[in-house]
Amino acid sequence: TIPANVAGTFSTMGARRLFVFGGIALIAVGMFFGEIFAVFLLHQNGGQTGQALLAAAEAVAAQDPSAAKKAFAQIGDLLEDRGTKVDTHVHMVDAGYLALLLALIQPYLALSAASKKLLAKLFLIGGGVLPVGIFLIHYVGLAHSPIPVIGWASILADSAGAMLIIVLIGQIWGS
C-alpha cells in the first residue's frame, strides 16, 4: 500500500498525476516516433543525401553551376527533413522528462491545487503541440504566413514553447 503522506500528494487527476502520466505518454510517443523515423526514413534519407552530395561534387568538377546549385538545394531539403524529424522526437521526449521532474516538485509548491492542475494541463498541451509544430515546419514552410521569414508551423511551435516557459515560470513562482 501507499503511505498516506505520499498518497495525499498523488491525488486522482491532480497535477502530480497529470505530470507523471502525461510525461510517460510524451516519452513513449516520442520514442515510438523516433523508432519509426529511424527504421523507415533515416537510412533512406542518408542514402539520398549521399547521392545528392556525389551529384554536387560531380557538377562542381564538370563546372556546371546550375546542377551544383540544384544538388545543394536537394541536400539542404533532405537535411531539413531529417532535422525536423529528429527535433520532433527529441523535443517530445524532453518535454516528457521535464514533466516527470515537475511531478517531483508538486508537493513543495505553494500554489493551490487548481493552479497546479491548470499549469500541468498547459504544460502537457504545450509539450504535445511543440513537436507537432516542429514536424510540420518542413511540410508547411512559409505558405500563407503573415510573416515572410517565419511559417505557421514555426509560429505554432514557438507558441507552444512559450507556453512551456510560462508554465515553468509559474512553477518557479510557486516554489
mmCIF file of C-alpha atoms in Angstrom:
data_model
loop_
_atom_site.group_PDB
_atom_site.id
_atom_site.type_symbol
_atom_site.label_atom_id
_atom_site.label_comp_id
_atom_site.label_asym_id
_atom_site.label_seq_id
_atom_site.Cartn_x
_atom_site.Cartn_y
_atom_site.Cartn_z
ATOM 1 C CA THR A 1 0.000 0.000 0.000
ATOM 2 C CA ILE A 2 0.996 3.602 -0.489
ATOM 3 C CA PRO A 3 1.803 5.587 2.664
ATOM 4 C CA ALA A 4 -0.836 8.228 3.455
ATOM 5 C CA ASN A 5 1.604 11.146 3.169
ATOM 6 C CA VAL A 6 2.568 10.042 -0.370
ATOM 7 C CA ALA A 7 -0.979 9.196 -1.445
ATOM 8 C CA GLY A 8 -2.132 12.682 -0.450
ATOM 9 C CA THR A 9 0.299 14.274 -2.910
ATOM 10 C CA PHE A 10 -0.756 11.941 -5.735
ATOM 11 C CA SER A 11 -4.483 12.657 -5.838
ATOM 12 C CA THR A 12 -6.693 11.363 -8.619
ATOM 13 C CA MET A 13 -6.100 13.515 -11.694
ATOM 14 C CA GLY A 14 -4.194 16.062 -9.645
ATOM 15 C CA ALA A 15 -1.239 17.965 -11.058
ATOM 16 C CA ARG A 16 1.318 15.421 -9.930
ATOM 17 C CA ARG A 17 -0.552 12.534 -11.539
ATOM 18 C CA LEU A 18 -1.089 14.537 -14.731
ATOM 19 C CA PHE A 19 2.631 15.279 -14.913
ATOM 20 C CA VAL A 20 3.577 11.637 -14.305
ATOM 21 C CA PHE A 21 1.180 10.034 -16.762
ATOM 22 C CA GLY A 22 1.469 12.856 -19.292
ATOM 23 C CA GLY A 23 5.251 12.711 -19.058
ATOM 24 C CA ILE A 24 5.287 8.964 -19.590
ATOM 25 C CA ALA A 25 2.938 9.369 -22.569
ATOM 26 C CA LEU A 26 5.135 12.083 -24.120
ATOM 27 C CA ILE A 27 8.240 9.935 -23.681
ATOM 28 C CA ALA A 28 6.550 6.829 -25.117
ATOM 29 C CA VAL A 29 5.093 8.630 -28.143
ATOM 30 C CA GLY A 30 8.364 10.482 -28.749
ATOM 31 C CA MET A 31 10.375 7.268 -28.608
ATOM 32 C CA PHE A 32 7.880 5.487 -30.870
ATOM 33 C CA PHE A 33 8.093 8.320 -33.407
ATOM 34 C CA GLY A 34 11.892 8.196 -33.189
ATOM 35 C CA GLU A 35 11.884 4.450 -33.871
ATOM 36 C CA ILE A 36 9.531 4.793 -36.841
ATOM 37 C CA PHE A 37 11.732 7.558 -38.227
ATOM 38 C CA ALA A 38 14.954 5.607 -37.662
ATOM 39 C CA VAL A 39 13.680 2.351 -39.153
ATOM 40 C CA PHE A 40 11.735 3.625 -42.149
ATOM 41 C CA LEU A 41 13.160 7.036 -43.065
ATOM 42 C CA LEU A 42 16.606 7.755 -41.641
ATOM 43 C CA HIS A 43 18.612 5.350 -43.786
ATOM 44 C CA GLN A 44 16.795 6.275 -46.993
ATOM 45 C CA ASN A 45 17.316 9.956 -46.202
ATOM 46 C CA GLY A 46 21.031 9.332 -45.608
ATOM 47 C CA GLY A 47 21.351 7.462 -48.894
ATOM 48 C CA GLN A 48 19.625 10.241 -50.815
ATOM 49 C CA THR A 49 21.817 12.843 -49.120
ATOM 50 C CA GLY A 50 24.930 10.894 -50.135
ATOM 51 C CA GLN A 51 23.711 10.650 -53.736
ATOM 52 C CA ALA A 52 22.975 14.380 -53.817
ATOM 53 C CA LEU A 53 26.417 15.143 -52.378
ATOM 54 C CA LEU A 54 28.025 12.998 -55.071
ATOM 55 C CA ALA A 55 25.950 14.788 -57.724
ATOM 56 C CA ALA A 56 27.072 18.143 -56.311
ATOM 57 C CA ALA A 57 30.734 17.092 -56.424
ATOM 58 C CA GLU A 58 30.351 15.863 -59.998
ATOM 59 C CA ALA A 59 28.612 19.102 -61.007
ATOM 60 C CA VAL A 60 31.407 21.177 -59.480
ATOM 61 C CA ALA A 61 34.032 19.038 -61.243
ATOM 62 C CA ALA A 62 32.131 19.490 -64.524
ATOM 63 C CA GLN A 63 31.888 23.247 -63.815
ATOM 64 C CA ASP A 64 28.090 23.132 -64.066
ATOM 65 C CA PRO A 65 26.842 25.770 -61.594
ATOM 66 C CA SER A 66 23.127 25.138 -62.179
ATOM 67 C CA ALA A 67 23.477 21.398 -61.489
ATOM 68 C CA ALA A 68 25.614 22.126 -58.416
ATOM 69 C CA LYS A 69 23.021 24.599 -57.144
ATOM 70 C CA LYS A 70 20.238 22.058 -57.712
ATOM 71 C CA ALA A 71 22.191 19.323 -55.889
ATOM 72 C CA PHE A 72 22.979 21.573 -52.930
ATOM 73 C CA ALA A 73 19.318 22.641 -52.741
ATOM 74 C CA GLN A 74 18.364 18.951 -52.608
ATOM 75 C CA ILE A 75 20.941 18.361 -49.851
ATOM 76 C CA GLY A 76 19.505 21.278 -47.872
ATOM 77 C CA ASP A 77 15.979 19.954 -48.291
ATOM 78 C CA LEU A 78 16.989 16.455 -47.169
ATOM 79 C CA LEU A 79 18.890 17.782 -44.159
ATOM 80 C CA GLU A 80 15.949 19.977 -43.152
ATOM 81 C CA ASP A 81 13.603 16.996 -43.445
ATOM 82 C CA ARG A 82 15.911 14.884 -41.279
ATOM 83 C CA GLY A 83 16.428 17.702 -38.785
ATOM 84 C CA THR A 84 12.744 18.372 -38.214
ATOM 85 C CA LYS A 85 12.054 14.659 -37.634
ATOM 86 C CA VAL A 86 14.928 14.368 -35.140
ATOM 87 C CA ASP A 87 13.851 17.588 -33.405
ATOM 88 C CA THR A 88 10.252 16.342 -33.183
ATOM 89 C CA HIS A 89 11.368 13.163 -31.441
ATOM 90 C CA VAL A 90 13.824 14.910 -29.113
ATOM 91 C CA HIS A 91 11.501 17.736 -28.063
ATOM 92 C CA MET A 92 8.662 15.347 -27.249
ATOM 93 C CA VAL A 93 10.888 13.063 -25.164
ATOM 94 C CA ASP A 94 12.492 16.044 -23.411
ATOM 95 C CA ALA A 95 9.082 17.519 -22.554
ATOM 96 C CA GLY A 96 8.141 14.149 -21.076
ATOM 97 C CA TYR A 97 11.237 14.020 -18.890
ATOM 98 C CA LEU A 98 10.652 17.596 -17.780
ATOM 99 C CA ALA A 99 7.062 16.678 -16.863
ATOM 100 C CA LEU A 100 8.373 13.846 -14.680
ATOM 101 C CA LEU A 101 10.743 16.260 -12.953
ATOM 102 C CA LEU A 102 7.910 18.726 -12.388
ATOM 103 C CA ALA A 103 5.855 15.916 -10.832
ATOM 104 C CA LEU A 104 8.545 15.542 -8.183
ATOM 105 C CA ILE A 105 8.297 19.154 -7.014
ATOM 106 C CA GLN A 106 4.499 19.466 -6.894
ATOM 107 C CA PRO A 107 4.188 18.740 -3.142
ATOM 108 C CA TYR A 108 6.607 21.581 -2.396
ATOM 109 C CA LEU A 109 4.852 24.316 -4.389
ATOM 110 C CA ALA A 110 2.857 26.994 -2.598
ATOM 111 C CA LEU A 111 0.131 27.048 -5.238
ATOM 112 C CA SER A 112 -3.481 25.971 -4.967
ATOM 113 C CA ALA A 113 -4.396 22.533 -6.289
ATOM 114 C CA ALA A 114 -6.397 24.182 -9.081
ATOM 115 C CA SER A 115 -3.413 26.332 -10.121
ATOM 116 C CA LYS A 116 -1.090 23.335 -10.115
ATOM 117 C CA LYS A 117 -3.556 21.355 -12.215
ATOM 118 C CA LEU A 118 -4.001 24.217 -14.690
ATOM 119 C CA LEU A 119 -0.227 24.555 -15.062
ATOM 120 C CA ALA A 120 0.077 20.787 -15.565
ATOM 121 C CA LYS A 121 -2.581 20.805 -18.287
ATOM 122 C CA LEU A 122 -0.962 23.782 -20.033
ATOM 123 C CA PHE A 123 2.427 22.072 -19.868
ATOM 124 C CA LEU A 124 1.114 18.848 -21.382
ATOM 125 C CA ILE A 125 -0.723 20.721 -24.133
ATOM 126 C CA GLY A 126 2.438 22.671 -24.935
ATOM 127 C CA GLY A 127 4.532 19.509 -24.738
ATOM 128 C CA GLY A 128 2.264 17.860 -27.305
ATOM 129 C CA VAL A 129 1.806 20.835 -29.638
ATOM 130 C CA LEU A 130 5.507 21.817 -29.757
ATOM 131 C CA PRO A 131 6.670 18.638 -31.539
ATOM 132 C CA VAL A 132 3.700 18.734 -33.922
ATOM 133 C CA GLY A 133 4.656 22.277 -34.912
ATOM 134 C CA ILE A 134 8.275 21.234 -35.366
ATOM 135 C CA PHE A 135 7.239 18.258 -37.519
ATOM 136 C CA LEU A 136 5.117 20.477 -39.769
ATOM 137 C CA ILE A 137 7.867 23.061 -40.364
ATOM 138 C CA HIS A 138 9.314 21.094 -43.285
ATOM 139 C CA TYR A 139 5.928 20.470 -44.903
ATOM 140 C CA VAL A 140 4.168 23.803 -44.369
ATOM 141 C CA GLY A 141 7.110 26.122 -44.938
ATOM 142 C CA LEU A 142 6.135 29.739 -45.473
ATOM 143 C CA ALA A 143 2.778 29.031 -47.149
ATOM 144 C CA HIS A 144 0.156 31.667 -46.279
ATOM 145 C CA SER A 145 2.289 33.043 -43.457
ATOM 146 C CA PRO A 146 1.757 36.676 -42.457
ATOM 147 C CA ILE A 147 5.489 36.953 -41.754
ATOM 148 C CA PRO A 148 7.798 36.499 -44.755
ATOM 149 C CA VAL A 149 10.519 34.601 -42.864
ATOM 150 C CA ILE A 150 8.545 32.543 -40.306
ATOM 151 C CA GLY A 151 5.924 29.972 -41.318
ATOM 152 C CA TRP A 152 2.753 28.971 -39.484
ATOM 153 C CA ALA A 153 4.283 25.753 -38.196
ATOM 154 C CA SER A 154 7.176 27.707 -36.693
ATOM 155 C CA ILE A 155 4.719 30.115 -35.089
ATOM 156 C CA LEU A 156 2.794 27.139 -33.662
ATOM 157 C CA ALA A 157 5.973 25.514 -32.321
ATOM 158 C CA ASP A 158 7.260 28.778 -30.859
ATOM 159 C CA SER A 159 3.903 29.492 -29.205
ATOM 160 C CA ALA A 160 3.902 26.038 -27.616
ATOM 161 C CA GLY A 161 7.481 26.590 -26.454
ATOM 162 C CA ALA A 162 6.427 29.903 -24.930
ATOM 163 C CA MET A 163 3.592 28.089 -23.143
ATOM 164 C CA LEU A 164 6.131 25.684 -21.623
ATOM 165 C CA ILE A 165 8.265 28.610 -20.475
ATOM 166 C CA ILE A 166 5.239 30.309 -18.894
ATOM 167 C CA VAL A 167 4.394 27.102 -17.019
ATOM 168 C CA LEU A 168 7.978 26.807 -15.786
ATOM 169 C CA ILE A 169 7.880 30.427 -14.594
ATOM 170 C CA GLY A 170 4.616 29.630 -12.777
ATOM 171 C CA GLN A 171 6.242 26.621 -11.145
ATOM 172 C CA ILE A 172 9.220 28.731 -10.039
ATOM 173 C CA TRP A 173 6.880 31.438 -8.748
ATOM 174 C CA GLY A 174 5.072 28.850 -6.635
ATOM 175 C CA SER A 175 8.239 27.487 -5.060
#
